[in-house]
Amino acid sequence: MRVGGWVRSRLEVRTVLGIILAAPVLVTAAIGMEALVRARLDEGMFQAPTQFYARPIVFYPGLQLDRERVEAHLQRLGYRRVRRSSVRIGEYYRGSREWVIGRRAFRRHGRLDPGGLARIRLGRGGSVTAVEDARGRRLQFVGLEPELIRSLHGSAREERIPVPLAEVPQHLVDAVLSVEDQRFFQHRGLDLKRIAGAAVANVRALRLVQGGSTLTQQLAKNLFLSPRRSPIRKLRDMAMAMTLERRHSKEEILEAYLNEVYFGHDDGLAIHGVGRAAQHFFGKDVSQIDTGEAALLAGIIRGPNLYSPVRHPEAAKRRRNLVLDVMRKLGVMSESVHRQAREAPLGLRAQTKRARSGRYFIDFVTERLSATHGRKALLSGMSVFTTLDMGLQRNAEEAVSNGLTQLERDYPRLANGEAGAPLQAALVALDPRTGEVLAMVGGRDYGASQFNRAVKAHRQPGSSFKPIVALAALSQRNGNTLATILQDEPLSVETPGGLWQPVNYDRRFRGGVTLREALERSLNVPFARLGVEIGPARIVETARKLGLEGRLSPVPSLALGSSEVTPLEMTRAFGVFAAAGFRADVHTTLGVLDSHGKVASRYEAAGEQVFTPAETYLVTSALLGAVERGTGRSLRRLGYHGPVAAKSGTTNDFRDAWFIGYTPSLVVAVWVGFDDGRSIGLPGSGAALPIFASFLKDALGPDGGSDFTVPSGVEIVEVDRETGLRAGYGCRGEREVFLRGTAPRESCSPYRSFLSRYRSSASRYLEATPWLENLLRRRSRRSERR
């Protein structure tokens, strides 16, 4: 037993000693194998996030310049206003007769717009008369770089703008190599001389004061290893650095390093690469930075937080000057350039907050692009140029936020809803001529609810559906005109669901009214009669032509907006009225570039002429009247005085409040309500109209934009409102719009006018004295039985 135990003990000791002696060999082999497998620079390794841009501002002769909107745009982009017309890049001068803008370069994933000076000359009325470049040459147009709305990141949450080495200025390369790796082009991944020098310096200081890592080692560490320091990690980055040097050229390694190096954080996102760093700190493309700016970037690399020029400008300046001194000592710059760069200010761009606007819109764009391009492609570093107007978007968000707050202040019961279900609103603004979505708000707070009510909330439109019914009747050419007399009297219709008896908002009846008056005053009963007359099928057909795609039940109540629609659908439908019968396809992007700068998709304006300009103008004429005399008249009281055609909408029990209106260049829909369908107790003119008014005033100004033009194919005739006949001798008339050939030919007479007014007065008197009306009805029924 003793001999056997002794033998086993000897064997165990030898085994342990063998393992100890073999460990370094095994570790070295493992490290070498790892380096062989992982140390590789793959194409696409430095991928930019997919970025969504707002529509840019473009200047061209004839443009009516909105000075405040342009200035707000420039300030959001970080431009500085100066008092001199000799501006530098990133500055602008605003004069009474001209603007001078030092446009920044803009890189669209491999394609560079070099920017440069633009001079915008203005006429007396504020319109652009000429656009010139720095040499005074006339240009057809010139644009500013678009505003970044959002970056779509993967799990890394990194921001970078990859740039080829050929576009990195030599003075930036010199600055980086001067302080990070002076012998970069001499060593093979490890600089033994530098390692020895760093070791001596650290021993003398009794602490770590100098590193010996080469640029290649730094790249290997950043790409393949964790930041935690250890002897093993040092061996790993050395092995990987040597492998990288064997597999790739110095130029490839240098390009990779410049696109990977870390420069700090911006609003929670890591800034990597000199391309994004130059844009973040200076508002410039990296190809345009000067020597001092290059030295500042190179100096930040050693300690992005310690030498941040935003947080610690003095420390950053000292570090920059140290880099410049090293560069001068190495002979890579002249004395005059060195002196000028040291004396220059840091030249940082005005720091702006990252955009928080348009998040519902970007979600909508992302869903549509995922359906057409696929989710994988969407995360591949695309550049998406959207239709969103950031000025209008901010106006829309402010109008919704302030409007809901004011409603809850005026009506406290609206603020005391169930937990998690506050009052909500949605707003959509389109260009009716092109179908471009200019602004979209899907709720009061994206952080609390990402449900986009603008495109996903299916709600009854109520009376805002009546213009569609009017168009169905007026375009039929079966005798209905805006002067047609409709009876506003009790109505009962048998339906499969029971007896339908519509009533007006105020539960009153007015006798005979014209179709125009019924639309301007939003009277339910006359429109219910009109809907029964033309038939639900005709209304559905018209709605489909206007772009409503959801389920529309062909029942009598459809005429009063009983079927559910989305705010986006209603905006598009009203856009057909604004665009004189042209139904534009709704779109959210102007173009998409892939990660290589190639066009992945480009939008071409598309649509269809679904009604004649004359037919839609009849409805527009009545909706203009709704603003002047009808349910939209408080729009004037709220300060908007320009041309606009609009219609309010209210559903049963006040569950939904709508207000939809348009000008020739803008169509806007606003919806207000609770997600769970509770009553808000207010009509559309009380809940949605104030939000609409606020947005429209900001968008177009209190005096509005261009007016509507009367198209060919209509005629204007004076008619008597009481009879619907052409005005004649002895009876006054008011101007009315008709499709050519449909105006009444017969003129009214004093007798007819008197008889019509008598009947109308008798009807109103009976309505005011229900006991007399009931008595007459009983006598009428008795006489019928006899």
Coordinates of N, CA and C in Angstrom, one line a residue, residues 227-423:
P227 N -12.7 46.2 -22.7 CA -11.8 47.3 -22.2 C -11.1 46.9 -20.9
R228 N -11.4 45.8 -20.3 CA -10.8 45.4 -19.0 C -9.4 45.1 -19.2
R229 N -8.5 45.7 -18.4 CA -7.1 45.5 -18.6 C -6.6 44.3 -17.8
S230 N -5.7 43.5 -18.4 CA -5.1 42.3 -17.8 C -3.9 41.9 -18.6
P231 N -3.0 41.2 -18.1 CA -1.8 40.7 -18.9 C -2.2 39.8 -20.0
I232 N -3.2 39.0 -19.8 CA -3.7 38.1 -20.9 C -4.3 39.0 -22.0
R233 N -5.1 40.0 -21.7 CA -5.6 40.8 -22.7 C -4.5 41.5 -23.5
K234 N -3.5 41.9 -22.8 CA -2.3 42.6 -23.5 C -1.7 41.6 -24.5
L235 N -1.5 40.4 -24.1 CA -1.0 39.4 -25.1 C -1.9 39.1 -26.2
R236 N -3.2 39.2 -26.0 CA -4.2 39.0 -27.0 C -4.2 40.1 -28.1
D237 N -4.1 41.3 -27.6 CA -4.1 42.4 -28.5 C -2.8 42.5 -29.3
M238 N -1.7 42.0 -28.7 CA -0.4 42.0 -29.4 C -0.5 40.9 -30.6
A239 N -1.1 39.8 -30.2 CA -1.2 38.7 -31.3 C -2.1 39.2 -32.4
M240 N -3.2 39.8 -32.0 CA -4.1 40.3 -33.1 C -3.5 41.4 -33.9
A241 N -2.8 42.3 -33.3 CA -2.1 43.4 -34.0 C -1.2 42.8 -35.1
M242 N -0.4 41.8 -34.7 CA 0.6 41.2 -35.6 C -0.2 40.5 -36.8
T243 N -1.3 39.9 -36.4 CA -2.1 39.2 -37.5 C -2.7 40.2 -38.4
L244 N -3.2 41.3 -37.9 CA -3.8 42.3 -38.7 C -2.8 42.9 -39.7
E245 N -1.5 43.1 -39.2 CA -0.5 43.7 -40.0 C -0.1 42.7 -41.2
R246 N -0.2 41.4 -40.9 CA 0.1 40.4 -42.0 C -1.0 40.4 -43.0
R247 N -2.2 40.6 -42.6 CA -3.4 40.4 -43.5 C -3.7 41.7 -44.3
H248 N -3.4 42.8 -43.7 CA -3.9 44.1 -44.3 C -2.8 45.1 -44.5
S249 N -3.0 46.0 -45.4 CA -2.0 47.0 -45.7 C -2.1 48.1 -44.6
K250 N -1.1 48.9 -44.5 CA -1.1 50.0 -43.5 C -2.2 50.9 -43.8
E251 N -2.5 51.2 -45.0 CA -3.6 52.1 -45.4 C -4.9 51.5 -44.9
E252 N -5.2 50.3 -45.1 CA -6.4 49.7 -44.6 C -6.5 49.7 -43.1
I253 N -5.5 49.5 -42.4 CA -5.5 49.5 -40.9 C -5.7 51.0 -40.5
L254 N -5.1 51.9 -41.1 CA -5.2 53.3 -40.7 C -6.7 53.8 -41.0
E255 N -7.2 53.4 -42.1 CA -8.6 53.8 -42.4 C -9.6 53.2 -41.4
A256 N -9.3 51.9 -41.0 CA -10.2 51.2 -40.1 C -10.1 52.0 -38.7
Y257 N -8.9 52.3 -38.3 CA -8.7 53.0 -37.0 C -9.4 54.3 -37.0
L258 N -9.3 55.1 -38.1 CA -9.9 56.4 -38.1 C -11.5 56.3 -38.1
N259 N -12.0 55.2 -38.6 CA -13.5 55.1 -38.6 C -14.0 54.4 -37.3
E260 N -13.1 53.9 -36.5 CA -13.5 53.2 -35.3 C -13.2 53.9 -34.0
V261 N -12.2 54.8 -34.0 CA -11.7 55.4 -32.7 C -12.9 56.2 -32.0
Y262 N -12.9 56.1 -30.7 CA -14.0 56.7 -29.9 C -13.7 58.1 -29.5
F263 N -14.8 59.0 -29.6 CA -14.6 60.4 -29.3 C -15.6 60.9 -28.2
G264 N -16.3 60.0 -27.5 CA -17.2 60.4 -26.4 C -18.6 60.0 -26.8
H265 N -19.6 60.7 -26.1 CA -21.0 60.4 -26.2 C -21.8 61.6 -26.6
D266 N -22.8 61.5 -27.3 CA -23.8 62.5 -27.6 C -25.2 62.0 -27.3
D267 N -25.8 62.5 -26.2 CA -27.1 62.1 -25.9 C -27.3 60.6 -25.8
G268 N -26.3 60.0 -25.1 CA -26.5 58.5 -24.9 C -25.9 57.7 -26.0
L269 N -25.5 58.3 -27.1 CA -25.0 57.5 -28.3 C -23.5 57.7 -28.4
A270 N -22.7 56.6 -28.6 CA -21.3 56.7 -28.7 C -20.9 57.2 -30.0
I271 N -20.0 58.2 -30.0 CA -19.4 58.8 -31.3 C -18.2 58.1 -31.7
H272 N -18.2 57.4 -32.8 CA -17.0 56.7 -33.3 C -16.6 57.2 -34.7
G273 N -15.3 57.4 -34.9 CA -14.8 57.7 -36.2 C -14.7 59.2 -36.4
V274 N -13.7 59.6 -37.2 CA -13.4 61.0 -37.4 C -14.5 61.7 -38.2
G275 N -15.2 60.9 -39.0 CA -16.3 61.5 -39.8 C -17.4 62.1 -38.9
R276 N -17.9 61.3 -38.0 CA -19.0 61.7 -37.1 C -18.4 62.8 -36.1
A277 N -17.2 62.6 -35.7 CA -16.6 63.5 -34.7 C -16.5 64.9 -35.3
A278 N -16.0 65.0 -36.6 CA -15.9 66.3 -37.2 C -17.3 67.0 -37.3
Q279 N -18.3 66.2 -37.6 CA -19.6 66.8 -37.7 C -20.2 67.2 -36.4
H280 N -19.9 66.4 -35.4 CA -20.4 66.7 -34.0 C -19.8 67.9 -33.4
F281 N -18.5 68.0 -33.5 CA -17.8 69.1 -32.8 C -17.7 70.4 -33.7
F282 N -17.6 70.3 -35.0 CA -17.4 71.5 -35.8 C -18.6 71.7 -36.8
G283 N -19.5 70.8 -37.0 CA -20.5 70.9 -38.0 C -20.0 70.9 -39.4
K284 N -18.9 70.2 -39.6 CA -18.2 70.1 -40.9 C -18.0 68.7 -41.3
D285 N -17.9 68.5 -42.7 CA -17.4 67.2 -43.1 C -16.0 67.1 -42.8
V286 N -15.5 65.9 -42.5 CA -14.1 65.7 -42.1 C -13.1 66.2 -43.2
S287 N -13.5 66.2 -44.4 CA -12.6 66.6 -45.5 C -12.4 68.1 -45.4
Q288 N -13.1 68.9 -44.7 CA -13.0 70.3 -44.7 C -12.5 70.9 -43.4
I289 N -12.0 70.1 -42.4 CA -11.5 70.6 -41.2 C -10.1 71.2 -41.4
D290 N -9.7 72.2 -40.6 CA -8.4 72.8 -40.8 C -7.4 72.1 -39.8
T291 N -6.2 72.6 -39.8 CA -5.1 72.0 -39.0 C -5.4 72.1 -37.5
G292 N -5.9 73.2 -37.0 CA -6.2 73.3 -35.6 C -7.3 72.4 -35.2
E293 N -8.3 72.2 -36.0 CA -9.4 71.3 -35.7 C -8.9 69.9 -35.8
A294 N -8.0 69.6 -36.7 CA -7.5 68.2 -36.8 C -6.7 67.9 -35.5
A295 N -5.9 68.8 -35.0 CA -5.1 68.6 -33.8 C -6.1 68.4 -32.6
L296 N -7.2 69.1 -32.6 CA -8.1 69.0 -31.4 C -8.7 67.6 -31.4
L297 N -9.1 67.1 -32.6 CA -9.6 65.7 -32.7 C -8.6 64.7 -32.3
A298 N -7.4 64.9 -32.7 CA -6.3 63.9 -32.3 C -6.1 64.0 -30.8
G299 N -6.2 65.1 -30.3 CA -6.0 65.2 -28.8 C -7.0 64.6 -28.0
I300 N -8.3 64.6 -28.5 CA -9.4 64.0 -27.7 C -9.2 62.5 -27.6
I301 N -8.5 61.8 -28.5 CA -8.5 60.4 -28.5 C -8.0 59.8 -27.2
R302 N -6.9 60.4 -26.6 CA -6.3 59.9 -25.4 C -7.3 59.9 -24.2
G303 N -8.2 60.9 -24.2 CA -9.2 60.9 -23.1 C -10.4 61.7 -23.5
P304 N -11.4 61.0 -24.1 CA -12.6 61.7 -24.7 C -13.3 62.5 -23.6
N305 N -13.4 62.0 -22.4 CA -14.1 62.7 -21.4 C -13.2 63.8 -20.8
L306 N -11.9 63.5 -20.5 CA -11.0 64.5 -20.0 C -10.8 65.7 -20.9
Y307 N -10.7 65.4 -22.2 CA -10.4 66.5 -23.1 C -11.6 66.9 -24.0
S308 N -12.8 66.6 -23.5 CA -14.0 67.1 -24.3 C -14.0 68.6 -24.4
P309 N -14.0 69.1 -25.6 CA -14.0 70.6 -25.8 C -15.3 71.2 -25.4
V310 N -16.4 70.4 -25.3 CA -17.7 70.9 -24.8 C -17.7 71.1 -23.3
R311 N -17.2 70.1 -22.6 CA -17.2 70.1 -21.1 C -16.0 70.8 -20.6
H312 N -14.9 70.6 -21.2 CA -13.6 71.1 -20.6 C -12.8 71.8 -21.7
P313 N -13.3 73.0 -22.1 CA -12.7 73.7 -23.3 C -11.2 74.1 -23.0
E314 N -10.9 74.5 -21.8 CA -9.5 74.9 -21.5 C -8.6 73.7 -21.6
A315 N -9.0 72.6 -21.0 CA -8.1 71.4 -21.1 C -8.0 70.9 -22.5
A316 N -9.1 71.0 -23.3 CA -9.1 70.6 -24.7 C -8.1 71.5 -25.5
K317 N -8.1 72.8 -25.2 CA -7.2 73.7 -25.9 C -5.8 73.4 -25.6
R318 N -5.5 73.1 -24.3 CA -4.1 72.8 -24.0 C -3.6 71.5 -24.7
R319 N -4.5 70.6 -24.7 CA -4.2 69.3 -25.4 C -4.0 69.5 -26.9
R320 N -4.9 70.4 -27.5 CA -4.7 70.7 -28.9 C -3.4 71.3 -29.2
N321 N -3.0 72.3 -28.3 CA -1.7 73.0 -28.6 C -0.5 72.0 -28.4
L322 N -0.7 71.1 -27.5 CA 0.4 70.1 -27.3 C 0.6 69.3 -28.6
V323 N -0.5 68.9 -29.2 CA -0.5 68.1 -30.4 C 0.2 69.0 -31.5
L324 N -0.2 70.2 -31.6 CA 0.4 71.1 -32.6 C 1.9 71.3 -32.4
D325 N 2.3 71.3 -31.1 CA 3.8 71.4 -30.8 C 4.5 70.2 -31.3
V326 N 3.9 69.0 -31.0 CA 4.5 67.8 -31.5 C 4.6 67.7 -33.0
M327 N 3.5 68.1 -33.7 CA 3.5 68.1 -35.1 C 4.6 69.1 -35.7
R328 N 4.8 70.2 -35.0 CA 5.8 71.2 -35.5 C 7.2 70.6 -35.2
K329 N 7.4 69.9 -34.1 CA 8.7 69.3 -33.8 C 9.0 68.2 -34.8
L330 N 8.0 67.5 -35.2 CA 8.3 66.4 -36.2 C 8.4 67.0 -37.6
G331 N 8.1 68.2 -37.8 CA 8.3 68.9 -39.1 C 7.2 68.6 -40.1
V332 N 6.0 68.3 -39.6 CA 4.9 68.1 -40.5 C 4.0 69.3 -40.8
M333 N 4.5 70.4 -40.2 CA 3.8 71.7 -40.5 C 4.8 72.8 -40.4
S334 N 4.5 73.9 -41.1 CA 5.3 75.1 -41.0 C 5.1 75.9 -39.8
E335 N 6.1 76.8 -39.5 CA 6.0 77.7 -38.3 C 4.8 78.6 -38.4
S336 N 4.4 79.1 -39.6 CA 3.3 80.0 -39.7 C 2.0 79.3 -39.5
V337 N 1.9 78.1 -40.0 CA 0.6 77.3 -39.8 C 0.5 77.0 -38.3
H338 N 1.6 76.6 -37.7 CA 1.7 76.2 -36.3 C 1.2 77.4 -35.4
R339 N 1.7 78.6 -35.7 CA 1.4 79.8 -34.9 C -0.1 80.1 -35.1
Q340 N -0.5 80.1 -36.3 CA -1.9 80.4 -36.6 C -2.9 79.5 -36.0
A341 N -2.6 78.2 -36.0 CA -3.5 77.2 -35.4 C -3.5 77.3 -33.9
R342 N -2.4 77.6 -33.2 CA -2.4 77.8 -31.8 C -3.2 79.0 -31.3
E343 N -3.2 80.0 -32.1 CA -3.9 81.2 -31.8 C -5.4 81.2 -32.1
A344 N -5.8 80.2 -32.9 CA -7.2 80.1 -33.3 C -8.1 79.6 -32.2
P345 N -9.4 80.1 -32.1 CA -10.3 79.5 -31.1 C -10.6 78.1 -31.5
L346 N -11.3 77.4 -30.6 CA -11.6 76.0 -30.8 C -12.5 75.8 -32.0
G347 N -13.4 76.8 -32.3 CA -14.3 76.8 -33.5 C -15.4 75.7 -33.4
L348 N -15.9 75.5 -32.2 CA -17.0 74.5 -32.1 C -18.3 75.0 -32.6
R349 N -19.1 74.1 -33.2 CA -20.4 74.5 -33.6 C -21.3 74.7 -32.4
A350 N -22.4 75.5 -32.7 CA -23.4 75.7 -31.6 C -24.0 74.3 -31.3
Q351 N -23.9 73.9 -30.0 CA -24.4 72.6 -29.7 C -26.0 72.7 -29.6
T352 N -26.6 71.7 -30.3 CA -28.1 71.7 -30.3 C -28.5 70.3 -29.8
K353 N -29.8 70.4 -29.2 CA -30.3 69.1 -28.7 C -30.8 68.2 -29.8
R354 N -30.6 66.9 -29.6 CA -31.1 66.0 -30.6 C -32.6 66.0 -30.8
A355 N -33.0 66.0 -32.0 CA -34.5 66.1 -32.3 C -35.3 65.1 -31.6
R356 N -36.4 65.5 -31.0 CA -37.3 64.6 -30.4 C -38.7 64.6 -31.1
S357 N -38.7 65.4 -32.2 CA -40.0 65.5 -32.9 C -40.1 64.4 -33.9
G358 N -41.4 64.2 -34.3 CA -41.7 63.3 -35.4 C -41.5 61.8 -35.2
R359 N -41.6 61.4 -33.9 CA -41.4 60.0 -33.6 C -42.5 59.1 -34.1
Y360 N -43.8 59.6 -34.0 CA -44.9 58.8 -34.6 C -44.7 58.6 -36.1
F361 N -44.3 59.7 -36.7 CA -44.1 59.7 -38.2 C -43.0 58.7 -38.6
I362 N -41.8 58.7 -37.8 CA -40.8 57.8 -38.2 C -41.2 56.4 -38.0
D363 N -42.0 56.1 -37.0 CA -42.5 54.7 -36.8 C -43.3 54.3 -38.0
F364 N -44.1 55.2 -38.5 CA -44.9 55.0 -39.7 C -44.1 54.7 -40.9
V365 N -43.0 55.6 -41.1 CA -42.1 55.4 -42.2 C -41.4 54.0 -42.1
T366 N -40.9 53.7 -40.9 CA -40.2 52.5 -40.7 C -41.1 51.3 -41.0
E367 N -42.3 51.3 -40.7 CA -43.2 50.2 -41.0 C -43.4 50.0 -42.5
R368 N -43.5 51.1 -43.2 CA -43.7 51.1 -44.6 C -42.4 50.6 -45.3
L369 N -41.3 51.1 -44.9 CA -40.0 50.6 -45.5 C -39.7 49.2 -45.2
S370 N -40.1 48.7 -44.0 CA -39.9 47.3 -43.7 C -40.7 46.4 -44.6
A371 N -41.9 46.9 -44.9 CA -42.7 46.1 -45.8 C -42.2 46.1 -47.3
T372 N -41.5 47.2 -47.7 CA -41.0 47.2 -49.1 C -39.6 46.8 -49.2
H373 N -38.7 47.0 -48.2 CA -37.3 46.7 -48.3 C -36.9 45.6 -47.4
G374 N -37.7 45.2 -46.4 CA -37.3 44.2 -45.5 C -36.6 44.8 -44.2
R375 N -36.8 44.2 -43.1 CA -36.2 44.7 -41.8 C -34.7 44.7 -41.9
K376 N -34.1 43.7 -42.4 CA -32.7 43.6 -42.5 C -32.0 44.7 -43.3
A377 N -32.6 45.0 -44.4 CA -32.1 46.1 -45.2 C -32.3 47.5 -44.5
L378 N -33.4 47.6 -43.7 CA -33.6 48.8 -43.0 C -32.5 49.1 -42.0
L379 N -31.9 48.1 -41.5 CA -30.9 48.2 -40.5 C -29.5 48.2 -41.1
S380 N -29.4 48.4 -42.4 CA -28.1 48.2 -43.0 C -27.4 49.6 -43.3
G381 N -27.8 50.6 -42.7 CA -27.1 51.9 -42.9 C -27.7 52.7 -44.0
M382 N -29.0 52.7 -44.2 CA -29.6 53.5 -45.2 C -29.7 55.0 -44.9
S383 N -29.9 55.8 -45.9 CA -30.2 57.2 -45.7 C -31.6 57.4 -46.2
V384 N -32.5 57.8 -45.3 CA -33.9 57.9 -45.7 C -34.3 59.4 -45.7
F385 N -34.6 59.9 -46.8 CA -35.0 61.3 -47.0 C -36.5 61.4 -47.0
T386 N -37.1 61.9 -45.9 CA -38.5 61.9 -45.7 C -39.2 63.2 -46.2
T387 N -40.5 63.2 -46.2 CA -41.3 64.4 -46.6 C -41.6 65.3 -45.4
L388 N -41.1 64.9 -44.2 CA -41.5 65.7 -43.0 C -40.9 67.1 -43.1
D389 N -41.8 68.1 -42.8 CA -41.3 69.5 -42.6 C -41.2 69.7 -41.1
M390 N -39.9 69.8 -40.7 CA -39.7 69.9 -39.2 C -40.3 71.1 -38.6
G391 N -40.4 72.2 -39.3 CA -41.0 73.4 -38.8 C -42.5 73.1 -38.5
L392 N -43.2 72.6 -39.5 CA -44.6 72.2 -39.4 C -44.8 71.1 -38.3
Q393 N -43.9 70.2 -38.3 CA -44.0 69.1 -37.3 C -44.0 69.7 -35.8
R394 N -43.0 70.6 -35.6 CA -43.0 71.2 -34.3 C -44.2 72.0 -34.0
N395 N -44.7 72.7 -35.0 CA -46.0 73.5 -34.8 C -47.1 72.5 -34.5
A396 N -47.2 71.4 -35.2 CA -48.2 70.4 -34.9 C -48.2 69.9 -33.5
E397 N -47.0 69.5 -33.1 CA -46.8 68.9 -31.7 C -47.2 70.0 -30.6
E398 N -46.8 71.2 -30.9 CA -47.1 72.3 -29.9 C -48.6 72.6 -29.9
A399 N -49.2 72.6 -31.1 CA -50.7 72.8 -31.1 C -51.4 71.7 -30.4
V400 N -51.1 70.5 -30.6 CA -51.7 69.4 -29.9 C -51.5 69.4 -28.4
S401 N -50.3 69.6 -28.0 CA -50.0 69.7 -26.6 C -50.7 70.8 -25.9
N402 N -50.6 72.0 -26.4 CA -51.2 73.2 -25.8 C -52.7 73.1 -25.9
G403 N -53.2 72.6 -27.0 CA -54.7 72.5 -27.2 C -55.3 71.5 -26.1
L404 N -54.7 70.4 -25.9 CA -55.2 69.4 -24.9 C -55.1 70.0 -23.5
T405 N -54.0 70.6 -23.2 CA -53.8 71.2 -21.9 C -54.9 72.3 -21.6
Q406 N -55.2 73.1 -22.7 CA -56.2 74.1 -22.5 C -57.6 73.5 -22.3
L407 N -57.9 72.5 -23.1 CA -59.2 71.8 -22.9 C -59.4 71.3 -21.5
E408 N -58.3 70.7 -20.9 CA -58.4 70.1 -19.6 C -58.4 71.2 -18.5
R409 N -57.9 72.4 -18.9 CA -58.0 73.5 -17.9 C -59.4 74.1 -18.0
D410 N -60.0 74.2 -19.1 CA -61.3 74.8 -19.3 C -62.4 73.8 -18.8
Y411 N -62.1 72.5 -19.0 CA -63.1 71.5 -18.6 C -62.4 70.4 -17.7
P412 N -62.2 70.7 -16.5 CA -61.5 69.8 -15.6 C -61.9 68.3 -15.6
R413 N -63.2 68.0 -16.0 CA -63.6 66.6 -16.0 C -62.8 65.9 -17.1
L414 N -62.3 66.5 -18.1 CA -61.5 65.9 -19.1 C -60.2 65.4 -18.6
A415 N -59.7 66.1 -17.6 CA -58.4 65.7 -17.0 C -58.5 64.6 -15.9
N416 N -59.7 64.3 -15.5 CA -59.9 63.3 -14.5 C -60.4 62.0 -15.0
G417 N -59.8 61.6 -16.1 CA -60.2 60.3 -16.7 C -59.6 59.2 -16.0
E418 N -59.9 58.0 -16.5 CA -59.3 56.8 -15.8 C -57.8 56.8 -16.0
A419 N -57.1 56.1 -15.0 CA -55.7 56.1 -15.0 C -55.2 55.4 -16.3
G420 N -54.2 56.1 -16.9 CA -53.6 55.5 -18.1 C -54.4 55.8 -19.4
A421 N -55.5 56.5 -19.3 CA -56.3 56.8 -20.4 C -56.6 58.3 -20.5
P422 N -55.7 59.1 -20.7 CA -55.9 60.6 -20.8 C -56.6 61.0 -22.1
L423 N -57.0 62.2 -22.2 CA -57.6 62.7 -23.5 C -56.5 62.7 -24.5

